[in-house]
Tab-separated table of C-alpha atoms in Angstrom:
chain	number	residue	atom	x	y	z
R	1	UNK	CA	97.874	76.542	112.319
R	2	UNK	CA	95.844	79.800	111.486
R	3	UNK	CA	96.560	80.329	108.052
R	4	UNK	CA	94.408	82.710	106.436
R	5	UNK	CA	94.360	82.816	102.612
R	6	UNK	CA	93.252	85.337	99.802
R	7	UNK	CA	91.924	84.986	96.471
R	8	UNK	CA	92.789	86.828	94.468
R	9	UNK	CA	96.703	87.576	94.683
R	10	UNK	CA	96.722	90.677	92.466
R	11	UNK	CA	94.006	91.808	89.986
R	12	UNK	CA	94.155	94.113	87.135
R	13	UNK	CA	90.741	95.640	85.963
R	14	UNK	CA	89.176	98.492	83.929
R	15	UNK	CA	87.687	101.670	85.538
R	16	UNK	CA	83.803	101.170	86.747
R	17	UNK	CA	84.122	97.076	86.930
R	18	UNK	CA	83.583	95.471	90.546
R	19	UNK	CA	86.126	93.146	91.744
R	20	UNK	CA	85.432	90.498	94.281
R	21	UNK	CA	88.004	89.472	96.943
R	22	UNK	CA	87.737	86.576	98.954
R	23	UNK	CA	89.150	85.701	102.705
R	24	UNK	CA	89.407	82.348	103.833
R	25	UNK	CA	90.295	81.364	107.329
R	26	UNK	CA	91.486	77.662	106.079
R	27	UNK	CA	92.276	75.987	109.987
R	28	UNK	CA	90.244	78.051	112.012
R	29	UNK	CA	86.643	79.647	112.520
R	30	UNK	CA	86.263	83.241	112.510
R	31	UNK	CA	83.390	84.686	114.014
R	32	UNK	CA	85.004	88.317	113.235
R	33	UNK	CA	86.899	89.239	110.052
R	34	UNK	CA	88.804	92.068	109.128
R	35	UNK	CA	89.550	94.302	106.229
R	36	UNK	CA	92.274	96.778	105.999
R	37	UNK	CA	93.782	98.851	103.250
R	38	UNK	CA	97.567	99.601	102.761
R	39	UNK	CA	98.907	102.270	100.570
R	40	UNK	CA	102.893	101.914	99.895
R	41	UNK	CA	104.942	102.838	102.523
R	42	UNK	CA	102.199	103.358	104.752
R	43	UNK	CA	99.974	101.816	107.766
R	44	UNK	CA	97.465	99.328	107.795
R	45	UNK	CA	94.356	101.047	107.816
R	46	UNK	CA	91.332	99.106	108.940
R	47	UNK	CA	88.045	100.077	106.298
R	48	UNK	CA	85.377	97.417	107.999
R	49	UNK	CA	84.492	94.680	110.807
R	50	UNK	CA	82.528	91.806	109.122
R	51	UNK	CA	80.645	89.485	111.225
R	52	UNK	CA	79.352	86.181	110.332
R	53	UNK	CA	76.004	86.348	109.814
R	54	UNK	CA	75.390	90.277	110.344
R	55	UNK	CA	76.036	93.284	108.933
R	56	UNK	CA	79.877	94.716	108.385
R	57	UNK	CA	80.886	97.503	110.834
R	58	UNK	CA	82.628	100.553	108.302
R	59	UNK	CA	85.063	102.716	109.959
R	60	UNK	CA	84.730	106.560	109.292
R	61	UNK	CA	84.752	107.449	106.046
R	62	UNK	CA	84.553	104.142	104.354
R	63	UNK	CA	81.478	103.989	101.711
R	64	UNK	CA	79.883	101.152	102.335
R	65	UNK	CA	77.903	101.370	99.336
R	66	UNK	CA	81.588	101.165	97.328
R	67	UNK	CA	83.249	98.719	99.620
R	68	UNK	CA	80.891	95.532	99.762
R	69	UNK	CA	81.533	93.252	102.739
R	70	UNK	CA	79.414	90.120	103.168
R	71	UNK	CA	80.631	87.252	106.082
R	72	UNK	CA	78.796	84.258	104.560
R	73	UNK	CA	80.453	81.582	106.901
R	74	UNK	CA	82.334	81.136	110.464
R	75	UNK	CA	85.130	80.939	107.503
R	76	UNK	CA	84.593	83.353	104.604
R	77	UNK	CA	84.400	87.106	104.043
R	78	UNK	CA	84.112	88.403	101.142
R	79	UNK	CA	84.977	92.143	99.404
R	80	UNK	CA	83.539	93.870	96.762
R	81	UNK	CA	84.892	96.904	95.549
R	82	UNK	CA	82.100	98.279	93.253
R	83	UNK	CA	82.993	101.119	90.445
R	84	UNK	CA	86.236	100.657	90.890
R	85	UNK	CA	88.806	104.034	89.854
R	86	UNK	CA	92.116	104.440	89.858
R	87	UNK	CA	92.022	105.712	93.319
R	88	UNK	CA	90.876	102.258	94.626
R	89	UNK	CA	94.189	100.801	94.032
R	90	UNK	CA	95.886	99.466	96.838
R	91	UNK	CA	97.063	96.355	98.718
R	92	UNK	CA	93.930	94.883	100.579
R	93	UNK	CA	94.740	92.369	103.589
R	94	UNK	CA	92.440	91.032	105.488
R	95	UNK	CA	92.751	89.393	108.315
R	96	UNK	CA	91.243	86.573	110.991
R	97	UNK	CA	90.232	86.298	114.674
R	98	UNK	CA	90.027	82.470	116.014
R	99	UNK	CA	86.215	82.217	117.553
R	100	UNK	CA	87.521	79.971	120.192
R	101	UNK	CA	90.493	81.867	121.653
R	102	UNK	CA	89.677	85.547	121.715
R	103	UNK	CA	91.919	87.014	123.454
R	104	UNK	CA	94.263	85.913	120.316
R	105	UNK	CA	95.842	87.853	117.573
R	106	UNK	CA	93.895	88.410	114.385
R	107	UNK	CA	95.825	86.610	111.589
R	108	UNK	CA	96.421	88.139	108.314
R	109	UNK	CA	95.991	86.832	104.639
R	110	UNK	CA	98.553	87.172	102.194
R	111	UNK	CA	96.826	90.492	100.502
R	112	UNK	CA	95.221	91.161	97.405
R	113	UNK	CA	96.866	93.730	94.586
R	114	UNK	CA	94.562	95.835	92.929
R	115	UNK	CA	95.492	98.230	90.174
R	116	UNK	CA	92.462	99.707	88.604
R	117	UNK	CA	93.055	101.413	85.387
Q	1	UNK	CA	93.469	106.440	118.553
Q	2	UNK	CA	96.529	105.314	116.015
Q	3	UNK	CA	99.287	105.093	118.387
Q	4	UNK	CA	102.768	106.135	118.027
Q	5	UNK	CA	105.948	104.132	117.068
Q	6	UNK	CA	109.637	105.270	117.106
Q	7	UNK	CA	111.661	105.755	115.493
Q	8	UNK	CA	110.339	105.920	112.088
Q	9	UNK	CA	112.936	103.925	110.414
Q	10	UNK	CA	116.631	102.561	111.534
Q	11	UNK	CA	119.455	101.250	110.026
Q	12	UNK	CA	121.497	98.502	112.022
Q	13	UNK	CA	124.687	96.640	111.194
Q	14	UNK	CA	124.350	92.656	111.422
Q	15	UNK	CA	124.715	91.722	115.196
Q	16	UNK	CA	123.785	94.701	116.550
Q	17	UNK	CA	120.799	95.968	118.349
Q	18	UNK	CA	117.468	97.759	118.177
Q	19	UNK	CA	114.572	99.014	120.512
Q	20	UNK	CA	111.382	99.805	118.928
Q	21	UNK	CA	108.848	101.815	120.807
Q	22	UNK	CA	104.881	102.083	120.696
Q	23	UNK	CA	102.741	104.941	123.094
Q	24	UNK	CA	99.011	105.062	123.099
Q	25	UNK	CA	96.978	107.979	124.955
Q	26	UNK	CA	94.495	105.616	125.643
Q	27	UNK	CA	94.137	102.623	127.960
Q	28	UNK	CA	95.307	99.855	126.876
Q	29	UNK	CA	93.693	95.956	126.811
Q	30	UNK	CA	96.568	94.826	124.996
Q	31	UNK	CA	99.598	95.429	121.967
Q	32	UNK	CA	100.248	93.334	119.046
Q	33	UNK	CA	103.723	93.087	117.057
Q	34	UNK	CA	103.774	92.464	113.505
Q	35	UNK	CA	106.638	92.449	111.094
Q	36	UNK	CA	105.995	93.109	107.700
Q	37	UNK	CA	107.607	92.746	104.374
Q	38	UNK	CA	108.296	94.582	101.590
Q	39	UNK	CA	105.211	93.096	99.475
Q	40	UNK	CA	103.882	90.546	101.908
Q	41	UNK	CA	100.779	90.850	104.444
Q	42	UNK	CA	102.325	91.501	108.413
Q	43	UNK	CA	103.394	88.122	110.366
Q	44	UNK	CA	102.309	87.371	113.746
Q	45	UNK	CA	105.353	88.332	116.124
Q	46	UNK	CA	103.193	88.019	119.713
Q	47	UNK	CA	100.941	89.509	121.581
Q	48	UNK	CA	100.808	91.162	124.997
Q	49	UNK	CA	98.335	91.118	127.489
Q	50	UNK	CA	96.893	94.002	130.464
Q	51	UNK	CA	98.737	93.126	133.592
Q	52	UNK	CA	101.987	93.644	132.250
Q	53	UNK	CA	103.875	91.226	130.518
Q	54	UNK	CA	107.305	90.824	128.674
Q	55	UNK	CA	107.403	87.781	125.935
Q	56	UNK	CA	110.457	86.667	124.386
Q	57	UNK	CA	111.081	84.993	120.794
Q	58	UNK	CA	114.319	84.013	120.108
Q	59	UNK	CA	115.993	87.382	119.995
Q	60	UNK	CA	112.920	89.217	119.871
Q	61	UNK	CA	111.479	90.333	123.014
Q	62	UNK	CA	108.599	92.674	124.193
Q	63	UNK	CA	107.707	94.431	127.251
Q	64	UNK	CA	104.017	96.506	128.266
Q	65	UNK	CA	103.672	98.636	130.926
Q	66	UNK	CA	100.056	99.054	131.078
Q	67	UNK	CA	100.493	101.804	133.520
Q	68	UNK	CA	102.296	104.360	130.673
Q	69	UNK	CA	100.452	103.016	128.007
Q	70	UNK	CA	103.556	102.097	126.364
Q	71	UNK	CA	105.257	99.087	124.598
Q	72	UNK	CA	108.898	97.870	123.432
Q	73	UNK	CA	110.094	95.712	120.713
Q	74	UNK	CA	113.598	94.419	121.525
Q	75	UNK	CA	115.612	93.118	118.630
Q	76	UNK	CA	118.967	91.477	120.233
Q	77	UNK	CA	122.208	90.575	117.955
Q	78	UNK	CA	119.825	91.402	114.670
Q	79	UNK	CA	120.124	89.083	111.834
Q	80	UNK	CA	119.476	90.216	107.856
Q	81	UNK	CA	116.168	88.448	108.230
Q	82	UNK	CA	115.372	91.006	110.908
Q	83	UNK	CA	114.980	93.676	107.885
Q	84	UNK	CA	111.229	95.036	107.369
Q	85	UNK	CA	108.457	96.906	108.724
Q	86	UNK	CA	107.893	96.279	112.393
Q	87	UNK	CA	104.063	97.578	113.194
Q	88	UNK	CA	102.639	97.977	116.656
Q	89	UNK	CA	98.822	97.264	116.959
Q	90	UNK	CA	96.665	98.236	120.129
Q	91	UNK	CA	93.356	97.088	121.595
Q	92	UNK	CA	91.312	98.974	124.077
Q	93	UNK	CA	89.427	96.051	124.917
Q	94	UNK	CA	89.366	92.405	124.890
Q	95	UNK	CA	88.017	91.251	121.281
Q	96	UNK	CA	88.143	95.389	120.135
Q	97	UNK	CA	89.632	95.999	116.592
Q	98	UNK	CA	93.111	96.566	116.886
Q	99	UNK	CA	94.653	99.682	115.526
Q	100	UNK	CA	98.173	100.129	113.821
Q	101	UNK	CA	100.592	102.285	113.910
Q	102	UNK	CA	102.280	104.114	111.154
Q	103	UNK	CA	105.400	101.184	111.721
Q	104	UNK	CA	108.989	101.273	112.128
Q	105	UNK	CA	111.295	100.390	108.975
Q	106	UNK	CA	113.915	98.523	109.920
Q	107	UNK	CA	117.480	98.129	107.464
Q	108	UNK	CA	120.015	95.861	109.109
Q	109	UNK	CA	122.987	95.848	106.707
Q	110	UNK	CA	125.777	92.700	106.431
């Protein structure tokens, strides 16, 4: 159980395109989703809370203008990373929290490659 | 607050083995373990609750002492599976965002 997947795996796309990145909790409801940068070799960096049916929470000095987050069900959130640049590549993981047990662990997705060129 | 793992990185031999540390300045709800690797998202390792606790997974085991703000990894008679990057995550409060810390690389050699 809790198996959270991503869509898509890795991505290659041109400077200024947006790229869409899906989360899926496939076993579970999520009331709260989670999105969270990695650079290589380095932490897991949380950029944004997304809540079904509300707005996303953005940590400090995320744009949330750039970084699109919409939670459209208890099972999908969704990322948008508008006008991309090269700087905007990274790993992307996001990750799950069951609605009905929270006290649990959030549960991650497999991550999302982006290399924006 | 991030909080703090240590070491940074270790290497182990097969068999032998390794304590992994996490320290928060702030109070703590509960800590998270997550291994991670090279290319992959972090897996689930377990979770510890306020009130003290100590889990055990196979040769993994965990301890929290709520009152120091501090929490151990224990990695008994490590296996080459065991390689990878061992985060700690922290919650302030039940159902908070938990924050990582800058993880623990772990090499264990055959």
């Amino acid at each position: 159980g809790a198996v959270v997947s991503q869509h898509p795996s890795w991505v290659i796309c041109k400077s200024g395109t947006s790229v869409k990145i899906e989360c899926r909790s496939l076993d579970f409801q999520a009331t709260t989703m989670f999105w969270y940068r990695q650079f290589p070799k380095q932490s897991l960096m949380l950029m944004a809370t997304s809540n079904e049916g509300s707005k996303a929470t953005y940590e400090q000095g995320v744009e949330k203008d750039k970084f699109l987050i919409n939670h459209a069900s208890l099972t999908l959130s969704t990322l948008t990373v508008t006008s991309a640049h090269p700087e905007d590549s990274s790993f992307y993981i996001c990750s799950a929290r069951p609605r009905d047990f929270p006290t649990d662990t959030q549960y991650f997705g497999p991550g999302t490659r982006l290399t924006v060129l | 607050q991030q909080p703090v793992q240590s070491p940074q990185a270790v290497i182990l031999r097969e068999g032998e083995d390794a304590v992994i540390n996490c320290s928060s300045s702030k109070a703590l709800y509960s800590v998270h373990w997550y291994r991670q690797k090279h290319g992959e998202a972090p897996v689930f390792l377990m979770i510890l609750l306020k009130g003290g606790e100590q889990k055990g997974h196979e040769k993994i085991s965990a301890s929290f002492n709520e009152k120091k703000q501090q929490s151990s990894l224990y990695l008994t008679a490590s296996q080459l599976s065991y390689s990878g990057t061992y985060f700690c995550g922290t919650e302030s409060g039940r159902d908070d965002k938990i924050i990582f810390g800058k993880g623990t690389r772990l090499h264990i050699l055959p």
